[in-house]
Amino acid sequence: MKLIDYLSAERGRAKLVAAAANTSPEYIRHVAKGRKTPSLPMARAIREATGGSVDYDDFLPDKA
């Protein structure tokens, strides 16, 4: 599942993921929209914060 889809599924998820990943909701939204690429430790933290719903390969660009 893409991070943007995970965040859109329920209001307030960006705050929860950000708190669990020790970052800001704004940064999480930037990652979700593809404006920023997370480091491996941050991708791991996001994966853990989403209970594995968002996995490492979900941060890769869509294949054309």
JSON list of N, CA and C in Angstrom, two decimals:
[
{"chain": "A", "resi": 1, "resn": "MET", "atom": "N", "xyz": [0.85, -1.18, 0.00]},
{"chain": "A", "resi": 1, "resn": "MET", "atom": "CA", "xyz": [0.00, 0.00, 0.00]},
{"chain": "A", "resi": 1, "resn": "MET", "atom": "C", "xyz": [0.90, 1.24, 0.00]},
{"chain": "A", "resi": 2, "resn": "LYS", "atom": "N", "xyz": [0.58, 2.18, -0.83]},
{"chain": "A", "resi": 2, "resn": "LYS", "atom": "CA", "xyz": [1.32, 3.44, -0.86]},
{"chain": "A", "resi": 2, "resn": "LYS", "atom": "C", "xyz": [1.01, 4.25, 0.40]},
{"chain": "A", "resi": 3, "resn": "LEU", "atom": "N", "xyz": [1.99, 5.02, 0.85]},
{"chain": "A", "resi": 3, "resn": "LEU", "atom": "CA", "xyz": [1.82, 5.82, 2.06]},
{"chain": "A", "resi": 3, "resn": "LEU", "atom": "C", "xyz": [0.66, 6.80, 1.90]},
{"chain": "A", "resi": 4, "resn": "ILE", "atom": "N", "xyz": [0.51, 7.41, 0.74]},
{"chain": "A", "resi": 4, "resn": "ILE", "atom": "CA", "xyz": [-0.58, 8.37, 0.52]},
{"chain": "A", "resi": 4, "resn": "ILE", "atom": "C", "xyz": [-1.94, 7.70, 0.72]},
{"chain": "A", "resi": 5, "resn": "ASP", "atom": "N", "xyz": [-2.06, 6.45, 0.29]},
{"chain": "A", "resi": 5, "resn": "ASP", "atom": "CA", "xyz": [-3.32, 5.71, 0.47]},
{"chain": "A", "resi": 5, "resn": "ASP", "atom": "C", "xyz": [-3.54, 5.38, 1.94]},
{"chain": "A", "resi": 6, "resn": "TYR", "atom": "N", "xyz": [-2.48, 5.01, 2.62]},
{"chain": "A", "resi": 6, "resn": "TYR", "atom": "CA", "xyz": [-2.57, 4.69, 4.05]},
{"chain": "A", "resi": 6, "resn": "TYR", "atom": "C", "xyz": [-3.02, 5.92, 4.83]},
{"chain": "A", "resi": 7, "resn": "LEU", "atom": "N", "xyz": [-2.42, 7.07, 4.53]},
{"chain": "A", "resi": 7, "resn": "LEU", "atom": "CA", "xyz": [-2.77, 8.30, 5.24]},
{"chain": "A", "resi": 7, "resn": "LEU", "atom": "C", "xyz": [-4.18, 8.75, 4.92]},
{"chain": "A", "resi": 8, "resn": "SER", "atom": "N", "xyz": [-4.62, 8.55, 3.69]},
{"chain": "A", "resi": 8, "resn": "SER", "atom": "CA", "xyz": [-5.95, 8.99, 3.27]},
{"chain": "A", "resi": 8, "resn": "SER", "atom": "C", "xyz": [-7.08, 8.14, 3.85]},
{"chain": "A", "resi": 9, "resn": "ALA", "atom": "N", "xyz": [-6.76, 6.94, 4.29]},
{"chain": "A", "resi": 9, "resn": "ALA", "atom": "CA", "xyz": [-7.79, 6.02, 4.77]},
{"chain": "A", "resi": 9, "resn": "ALA", "atom": "C", "xyz": [-8.45, 6.47, 6.07]},
{"chain": "A", "resi": 10, "resn": "GLU", "atom": "N", "xyz": [-7.74, 7.28, 6.85]},
{"chain": "A", "resi": 10, "resn": "GLU", "atom": "CA", "xyz": [-8.29, 7.71, 8.13]},
{"chain": "A", "resi": 10, "resn": "GLU", "atom": "C", "xyz": [-7.68, 9.05, 8.54]},
{"chain": "A", "resi": 11, "resn": "ARG", "atom": "N", "xyz": [-8.52, 9.95, 8.93]},
{"chain": "A", "resi": 11, "resn": "ARG", "atom": "CA", "xyz": [-8.06, 11.28, 9.35]},
{"chain": "A", "resi": 11, "resn": "ARG", "atom": "C", "xyz": [-7.14, 11.16, 10.57]},
{"chain": "A", "resi": 12, "resn": "GLY", "atom": "N", "xyz": [-6.05, 11.92, 10.56]},
{"chain": "A", "resi": 12, "resn": "GLY", "atom": "CA", "xyz": [-5.14, 11.95, 11.69]},
{"chain": "A", "resi": 12, "resn": "GLY", "atom": "C", "xyz": [-4.00, 10.95, 11.62]},
{"chain": "A", "resi": 13, "resn": "ARG", "atom": "N", "xyz": [-3.97, 10.15, 10.58]},
{"chain": "A", "resi": 13, "resn": "ARG", "atom": "CA", "xyz": [-2.91, 9.15, 10.48]},
{"chain": "A", "resi": 13, "resn": "ARG", "atom": "C", "xyz": [-1.53, 9.76, 10.28]},
{"chain": "A", "resi": 14, "resn": "ALA", "atom": "N", "xyz": [-1.44, 10.88, 9.60]},
{"chain": "A", "resi": 14, "resn": "ALA", "atom": "CA", "xyz": [-0.13, 11.52, 9.40]},
{"chain": "A", "resi": 14, "resn": "ALA", "atom": "C", "xyz": [0.50, 11.87, 10.74]},
{"chain": "A", "resi": 15, "resn": "LYS", "atom": "N", "xyz": [-0.32, 12.37, 11.66]},
{"chain": "A", "resi": 15, "resn": "LYS", "atom": "CA", "xyz": [0.19, 12.71, 13.00]},
{"chain": "A", "resi": 15, "resn": "LYS", "atom": "C", "xyz": [0.66, 11.47, 13.74]},
{"chain": "A", "resi": 16, "resn": "LEU", "atom": "N", "xyz": [-0.12, 10.40, 13.65]},
{"chain": "A", "resi": 16, "resn": "LEU", "atom": "CA", "xyz": [0.23, 9.16, 14.35]},
{"chain": "A", "resi": 16, "resn": "LEU", "atom": "C", "xyz": [1.51, 8.54, 13.79]},
{"chain": "A", "resi": 17, "resn": "VAL", "atom": "N", "xyz": [1.62, 8.50, 12.48]},
{"chain": "A", "resi": 17, "resn": "VAL", "atom": "CA", "xyz": [2.81, 7.94, 11.85]},
{"chain": "A", "resi": 17, "resn": "VAL", "atom": "C", "xyz": [4.02, 8.80, 12.17]},
{"chain": "A", "resi": 18, "resn": "ALA", "atom": "N", "xyz": [3.85, 10.11, 12.10]},
{"chain": "A", "resi": 18, "resn": "ALA", "atom": "CA", "xyz": [4.95, 11.03, 12.40]},
{"chain": "A", "resi": 18, "resn": "ALA", "atom": "C", "xyz": [5.44, 10.86, 13.83]},
{"chain": "A", "resi": 19, "resn": "ALA", "atom": "N", "xyz": [4.52, 10.76, 14.77]},
{"chain": "A", "resi": 19, "resn": "ALA", "atom": "CA", "xyz": [4.90, 10.59, 16.17]},
{"chain": "A", "resi": 19, "resn": "ALA", "atom": "C", "xyz": [5.66, 9.28, 16.37]},
{"chain": "A", "resi": 20, "resn": "ALA", "atom": "N", "xyz": [5.18, 8.22, 15.76]},
{"chain": "A", "resi": 20, "resn": "ALA", "atom": "CA", "xyz": [5.83, 6.92, 15.90]},
{"chain": "A", "resi": 20, "resn": "ALA", "atom": "C", "xyz": [7.19, 6.89, 15.22]},
{"chain": "A", "resi": 21, "resn": "ALA", "atom": "N", "xyz": [7.34, 7.66, 14.14]},
{"chain": "A", "resi": 21, "resn": "ALA", "atom": "CA", "xyz": [8.60, 7.70, 13.38]},
{"chain": "A", "resi": 21, "resn": "ALA", "atom": "C", "xyz": [9.52, 8.82, 13.86]},
{"chain": "A", "resi": 22, "resn": "ASN", "atom": "N", "xyz": [9.08, 9.57, 14.86]},
{"chain": "A", "resi": 22, "resn": "ASN", "atom": "CA", "xyz": [9.87, 10.66, 15.43]},
{"chain": "A", "resi": 22, "resn": "ASN", "atom": "C", "xyz": [10.22, 11.72, 14.39]},
{"chain": "A", "resi": 23, "resn": "THR", "atom": "N", "xyz": [9.20, 12.16, 13.67]},
{"chain": "A", "resi": 23, "resn": "THR", "atom": "CA", "xyz": [9.37, 13.21, 12.67]},
{"chain": "A", "resi": 23, "resn": "THR", "atom": "C", "xyz": [8.10, 14.06, 12.64]},
{"chain": "A", "resi": 24, "resn": "SER", "atom": "N", "xyz": [8.01, 14.97, 11.70]},
{"chain": "A", "resi": 24, "resn": "SER", "atom": "CA", "xyz": [6.84, 15.85, 11.64]},
{"chain": "A", "resi": 24, "resn": "SER", "atom": "C", "xyz": [5.79, 15.31, 10.67]},
{"chain": "A", "resi": 25, "resn": "PRO", "atom": "N", "xyz": [4.52, 15.63, 10.93]},
{"chain": "A", "resi": 25, "resn": "PRO", "atom": "CA", "xyz": [3.47, 15.24, 9.98]},
{"chain": "A", "resi": 25, "resn": "PRO", "atom": "C", "xyz": [3.72, 15.83, 8.60]},
{"chain": "A", "resi": 26, "resn": "GLU", "atom": "N", "xyz": [4.28, 17.04, 8.55]},
{"chain": "A", "resi": 26, "resn": "GLU", "atom": "CA", "xyz": [4.58, 17.67, 7.26]},
{"chain": "A", "resi": 26, "resn": "GLU", "atom": "C", "xyz": [5.57, 16.83, 6.46]},
{"chain": "A", "resi": 27, "resn": "TYR", "atom": "N", "xyz": [6.61, 16.33, 7.12]},
{"chain": "A", "resi": 27, "resn": "TYR", "atom": "CA", "xyz": [7.60, 15.49, 6.44]},
{"chain": "A", "resi": 27, "resn": "TYR", "atom": "C", "xyz": [6.93, 14.22, 5.91]},
{"chain": "A", "resi": 28, "resn": "ILE", "atom": "N", "xyz": [6.08, 13.61, 6.72]},
{"chain": "A", "resi": 28, "resn": "ILE", "atom": "CA", "xyz": [5.36, 12.40, 6.31]},
{"chain": "A", "resi": 28, "resn": "ILE", "atom": "C", "xyz": [4.51, 12.68, 5.08]},
{"chain": "A", "resi": 29, "resn": "ARG", "atom": "N", "xyz": [3.85, 13.82, 5.06]},
{"chain": "A", "resi": 29, "resn": "ARG", "atom": "CA", "xyz": [3.02, 14.19, 3.89]},
{"chain": "A", "resi": 29, "resn": "ARG", "atom": "C", "xyz": [3.89, 14.40, 2.65]},
{"chain": "A", "resi": 30, "resn": "HIS", "atom": "N", "xyz": [5.06, 15.01, 2.83]},
{"chain": "A", "resi": 30, "resn": "HIS", "atom": "CA", "xyz": [5.99, 15.21, 1.70]},
{"chain": "A", "resi": 30, "resn": "HIS", "atom": "C", "xyz": [6.44, 13.86, 1.14]},
{"chain": "A", "resi": 31, "resn": "VAL", "atom": "N", "xyz": [6.75, 12.93, 2.02]},
{"chain": "A", "resi": 31, "resn": "VAL", "atom": "CA", "xyz": [7.14, 11.59, 1.57]},
{"chain": "A", "resi": 31, "resn": "VAL", "atom": "C", "xyz": [5.98, 10.93, 0.84]},
{"chain": "A", "resi": 32, "resn": "ALA", "atom": "N", "xyz": [4.79, 11.05, 1.40]},
{"chain": "A", "resi": 32, "resn": "ALA", "atom": "CA", "xyz": [3.60, 10.42, 0.80]},
{"chain": "A", "resi": 32, "resn": "ALA", "atom": "C", "xyz": [3.32, 10.96, -0.60]},
{"chain": "A", "resi": 33, "resn": "LYS", "atom": "N", "xyz": [3.59, 12.24, -0.81]},
{"chain": "A", "resi": 33, "resn": "LYS", "atom": "CA", "xyz": [3.33, 12.87, -2.11]},
{"chain": "A", "resi": 33, "resn": "LYS", "atom": "C", "xyz": [4.51, 12.75, -3.07]},
{"chain": "A", "resi": 34, "resn": "GLY", "atom": "N", "xyz": [5.60, 12.11, -2.62]},
{"chain": "A", "resi": 34, "resn": "GLY", "atom": "CA", "xyz": [6.75, 11.90, -3.49]},
{"chain": "A", "resi": 34, "resn": "GLY", "atom": "C", "xyz": [7.68, 13.09, -3.58]},
{"chain": "A", "resi": 35, "resn": "ARG", "atom": "N", "xyz": [7.49, 14.09, -2.75]},
{"chain": "A", "resi": 35, "resn": "ARG", "atom": "CA", "xyz": [8.35, 15.28, -2.77]},
{"chain": "A", "resi": 35, "resn": "ARG", "atom": "C", "xyz": [9.68, 15.03, -2.07]},
{"chain": "A", "resi": 36, "resn": "LYS", "atom": "N", "xyz": [9.69, 14.06, -1.16]},
{"chain": "A", "resi": 36, "resn": "LYS", "atom": "CA", "xyz": [10.91, 13.69, -0.44]},
{"chain": "A", "resi": 36, "resn": "LYS", "atom": "C", "xyz": [11.03, 12.18, -0.45]},
{"chain": "A", "resi": 37, "resn": "THR", "atom": "N", "xyz": [12.27, 11.71, -0.41]},
{"chain": "A", "resi": 37, "resn": "THR", "atom": "CA", "xyz": [12.54, 10.28, -0.34]},
{"chain": "A", "resi": 37, "resn": "THR", "atom": "C", "xyz": [13.09, 9.98, 1.04]},
{"chain": "A", "resi": 38, "resn": "PRO", "atom": "N", "xyz": [12.48, 9.04, 1.75]},
{"chain": "A", "resi": 38, "resn": "PRO", "atom": "CA", "xyz": [12.96, 8.76, 3.10]},
{"chain": "A", "resi": 38, "resn": "PRO", "atom": "C", "xyz": [14.28, 7.99, 3.08]},
{"chain": "A", "resi": 39, "resn": "SER", "atom": "N", "xyz": [15.10, 8.23, 4.10]},
{"chain": "A", "resi": 39, "resn": "SER", "atom": "CA", "xyz": [16.30, 7.42, 4.28]},
{"chain": "A", "resi": 39, "resn": "SER", "atom": "C", "xyz": [15.86, 6.01, 4.66]},
{"chain": "A", "resi": 40, "resn": "LEU", "atom": "N", "xyz": [16.77, 5.07, 4.61]},
{"chain": "A", "resi": 40, "resn": "LEU", "atom": "CA", "xyz": [16.42, 3.70, 4.99]},
{"chain": "A", "resi": 40, "resn": "LEU", "atom": "C", "xyz": [15.92, 3.62, 6.43]},
{"chain": "A", "resi": 41, "resn": "PRO", "atom": "N", "xyz": [16.59, 4.29, 7.40]},
{"chain": "A", "resi": 41, "resn": "PRO", "atom": "CA", "xyz": [16.06, 4.25, 8.76]},
{"chain": "A", "resi": 41, "resn": "PRO", "atom": "C", "xyz": [14.66, 4.86, 8.87]},
{"chain": "A", "resi": 42, "resn": "MET", "atom": "N", "xyz": [14.40, 5.93, 8.11]},
{"chain": "A", "resi": 42, "resn": "MET", "atom": "CA", "xyz": [13.07, 6.54, 8.15]},
{"chain": "A", "resi": 42, "resn": "MET", "atom": "C", "xyz": [12.04, 5.64, 7.47]},
{"chain": "A", "resi": 43, "resn": "ALA", "atom": "N", "xyz": [12.40, 5.02, 6.36]},
{"chain": "A", "resi": 43, "resn": "ALA", "atom": "CA", "xyz": [11.49, 4.08, 5.70]},
{"chain": "A", "resi": 43, "resn": "ALA", "atom": "C", "xyz": [11.16, 2.93, 6.65]},
{"chain": "A", "resi": 44, "resn": "ARG", "atom": "N", "xyz": [12.15, 2.47, 7.39]},
{"chain": "A", "resi": 44, "resn": "ARG", "atom": "CA", "xyz": [11.93, 1.41, 8.38]},
{"chain": "A", "resi": 44, "resn": "ARG", "atom": "C", "xyz": [10.98, 1.89, 9.47]},
{"chain": "A", "resi": 45, "resn": "ALA", "atom": "N", "xyz": [11.17, 3.11, 9.95]},
{"chain": "A", "resi": 45, "resn": "ALA", "atom": "CA", "xyz": [10.30, 3.66, 10.99]},
{"chain": "A", "resi": 45, "resn": "ALA", "atom": "C", "xyz": [8.87, 3.82, 10.49]},
{"chain": "A", "resi": 46, "resn": "ILE", "atom": "N", "xyz": [8.71, 4.25, 9.25]},
{"chain": "A", "resi": 46, "resn": "ILE", "atom": "CA", "xyz": [7.37, 4.39, 8.67]},
{"chain": "A", "resi": 46, "resn": "ILE", "atom": "C", "xyz": [6.72, 3.02, 8.52]},
{"chain": "A", "resi": 47, "resn": "ARG", "atom": "N", "xyz": [7.50, 2.05, 8.08]},
{"chain": "A", "resi": 47, "resn": "ARG", "atom": "CA", "xyz": [6.98, 0.68, 7.94]},
{"chain": "A", "resi": 47, "resn": "ARG", "atom": "C", "xyz": [6.48, 0.17, 9.29]},
{"chain": "A", "resi": 48, "resn": "GLU", "atom": "N", "xyz": [7.28, 0.36, 10.33]},
{"chain": "A", "resi": 48, "resn": "GLU", "atom": "CA", "xyz": [6.88, -0.08, 11.67]},
{"chain": "A", "resi": 48, "resn": "GLU", "atom": "C", "xyz": [5.67, 0.69, 12.16]},
{"chain": "A", "resi": 49, "resn": "ALA", "atom": "N", "xyz": [5.63, 2.00, 11.90]},
{"chain": "A", "resi": 49, "resn": "ALA", "atom": "CA", "xyz": [4.52, 2.84, 12.37]},
{"chain": "A", "resi": 49, "resn": "ALA", "atom": "C", "xyz": [3.20, 2.46, 11.70]},
{"chain": "A", "resi": 50, "resn": "THR", "atom": "N", "xyz": [3.29, 1.91, 10.49]},
{"chain": "A", "resi": 50, "resn": "THR", "atom": "CA", "xyz": [2.06, 1.52, 9.77]},
{"chain": "A", "resi": 50, "resn": "THR", "atom": "C", "xyz": [1.75, 0.04, 9.96]},
{"chain": "A", "resi": 51, "resn": "GLY", "atom": "N", "xyz": [2.48, -0.60, 10.82]},
{"chain": "A", "resi": 51, "resn": "GLY", "atom": "CA", "xyz": [2.24, -2.03, 11.06]},
{"chain": "A", "resi": 51, "resn": "GLY", "atom": "C", "xyz": [2.54, -2.89, 9.85]},
{"chain": "A", "resi": 52, "resn": "GLY", "atom": "N", "xyz": [3.43, -2.41, 8.99]},
{"chain": "A", "resi": 52, "resn": "GLY", "atom": "CA", "xyz": [3.80, -3.15, 7.79]},
{"chain": "A", "resi": 52, "resn": "GLY", "atom": "C", "xyz": [2.88, -2.91, 6.60]},
{"chain": "A", "resi": 53, "resn": "SER", "atom": "N", "xyz": [1.87, -2.08, 6.78]},
{"chain": "A", "resi": 53, "resn": "SER", "atom": "CA", "xyz": [0.96, -1.78, 5.65]},
{"chain": "A", "resi": 53, "resn": "SER", "atom": "C", "xyz": [1.69, -1.07, 4.52]},
{"chain": "A", "resi": 54, "resn": "VAL", "atom": "N", "xyz": [2.65, -0.23, 4.88]},
{"chain": "A", "resi": 54, "resn": "VAL", "atom": "CA", "xyz": [3.49, 0.46, 3.90]},
{"chain": "A", "resi": 54, "resn": "VAL", "atom": "C", "xyz": [4.87, -0.20, 3.99]},
{"chain": "A", "resi": 55, "resn": "ASP", "atom": "N", "xyz": [5.33, -0.79, 2.90]},
{"chain": "A", "resi": 55, "resn": "ASP", "atom": "CA", "xyz": [6.59, -1.50, 2.90]},
{"chain": "A", "resi": 55, "resn": "ASP", "atom": "C", "xyz": [7.64, -0.72, 2.10]},
{"chain": "A", "resi": 56, "resn": "TYR", "atom": "N", "xyz": [8.87, -1.19, 2.15]},
{"chain": "A", "resi": 56, "resn": "TYR", "atom": "CA", "xyz": [9.97, -0.47, 1.51]},
{"chain": "A", "resi": 56, "resn": "TYR", "atom": "C", "xyz": [9.72, -0.22, 0.03]},
{"chain": "A", "resi": 57, "resn": "ASP", "atom": "N", "xyz": [9.24, -1.22, -0.69]},
{"chain": "A", "resi": 57, "resn": "ASP", "atom": "CA", "xyz": [9.05, -1.04, -2.13]},
{"chain": "A", "resi": 57, "resn": "ASP", "atom": "C", "xyz": [7.94, -0.06, -2.46]},
{"chain": "A", "resi": 58, "resn": "ASP", "atom": "N", "xyz": [7.13, 0.29, -1.48]},
{"chain": "A", "resi": 58, "resn": "ASP", "atom": "CA", "xyz": [6.07, 1.27, -1.70]},
{"chain": "A", "resi": 58, "resn": "ASP", "atom": "C", "xyz": [6.62, 2.69, -1.84]},
{"chain": "A", "resi": 59, "resn": "PHE", "atom": "N", "xyz": [7.89, 2.88, -1.51]},
{"chain": "A", "resi": 59, "resn": "PHE", "atom": "CA", "xyz": [8.51, 4.20, -1.67]},
{"chain": "A", "resi": 59, "resn": "PHE", "atom": "C", "xyz": [9.14, 4.37, -3.04]},
{"chain": "A", "resi": 60, "resn": "LEU", "atom": "N", "xyz": [9.18, 3.30, -3.82]},
{"chain": "A", "resi": 60, "resn": "LEU", "atom": "CA", "xyz": [9.75, 3.37, -5.16]},
{"chain": "A", "resi": 60, "resn": "LEU", "atom": "C", "xyz": [8.74, 4.01, -6.10]},
{"chain": "A", "resi": 61, "resn": "PRO", "atom": "N", "xyz": [9.21, 4.69, -7.13]},
{"chain": "A", "resi": 61, "resn": "PRO", "atom": "CA", "xyz": [8.28, 5.29, -8.09]},
{"chain": "A", "resi": 61, "resn": "PRO", "atom": "C", "xyz": [7.47, 4.22, -8.82]},
{"chain": "A", "resi": 62, "resn": "ASP", "atom": "N", "xyz": [6.28, 4.58, -9.24]},
{"chain": "A", "resi": 62, "resn": "ASP", "atom": "CA", "xyz": [5.44, 3.65, -10.00]},
{"chain": "A", "resi": 62, "resn": "ASP", "atom": "C", "xyz": [6.12, 3.31, -11.31]},
{"chain": "A", "resi": 63, "resn": "LYS", "atom": "N", "xyz": [5.97, 2.07, -11.72]},
{"chain": "A", "resi": 63, "resn": "LYS", "atom": "CA", "xyz": [6.53, 1.65, -13.01]},
{"chain": "A", "resi": 63, "resn": "LYS", "atom": "C", "xyz": [5.61, 2.11, -14.12]},
{"chain": "A", "resi": 64, "resn": "ALA", "atom": "N", "xyz": [6.21, 2.58, -15.19]},
{"chain": "A", "resi": 64, "resn": "ALA", "atom": "CA", "xyz": [5.42, 3.09, -16.32]},
{"chain": "A", "resi": 64, "resn": "ALA", "atom": "C", "xyz": [4.84, 1.99, -17.15]}
]
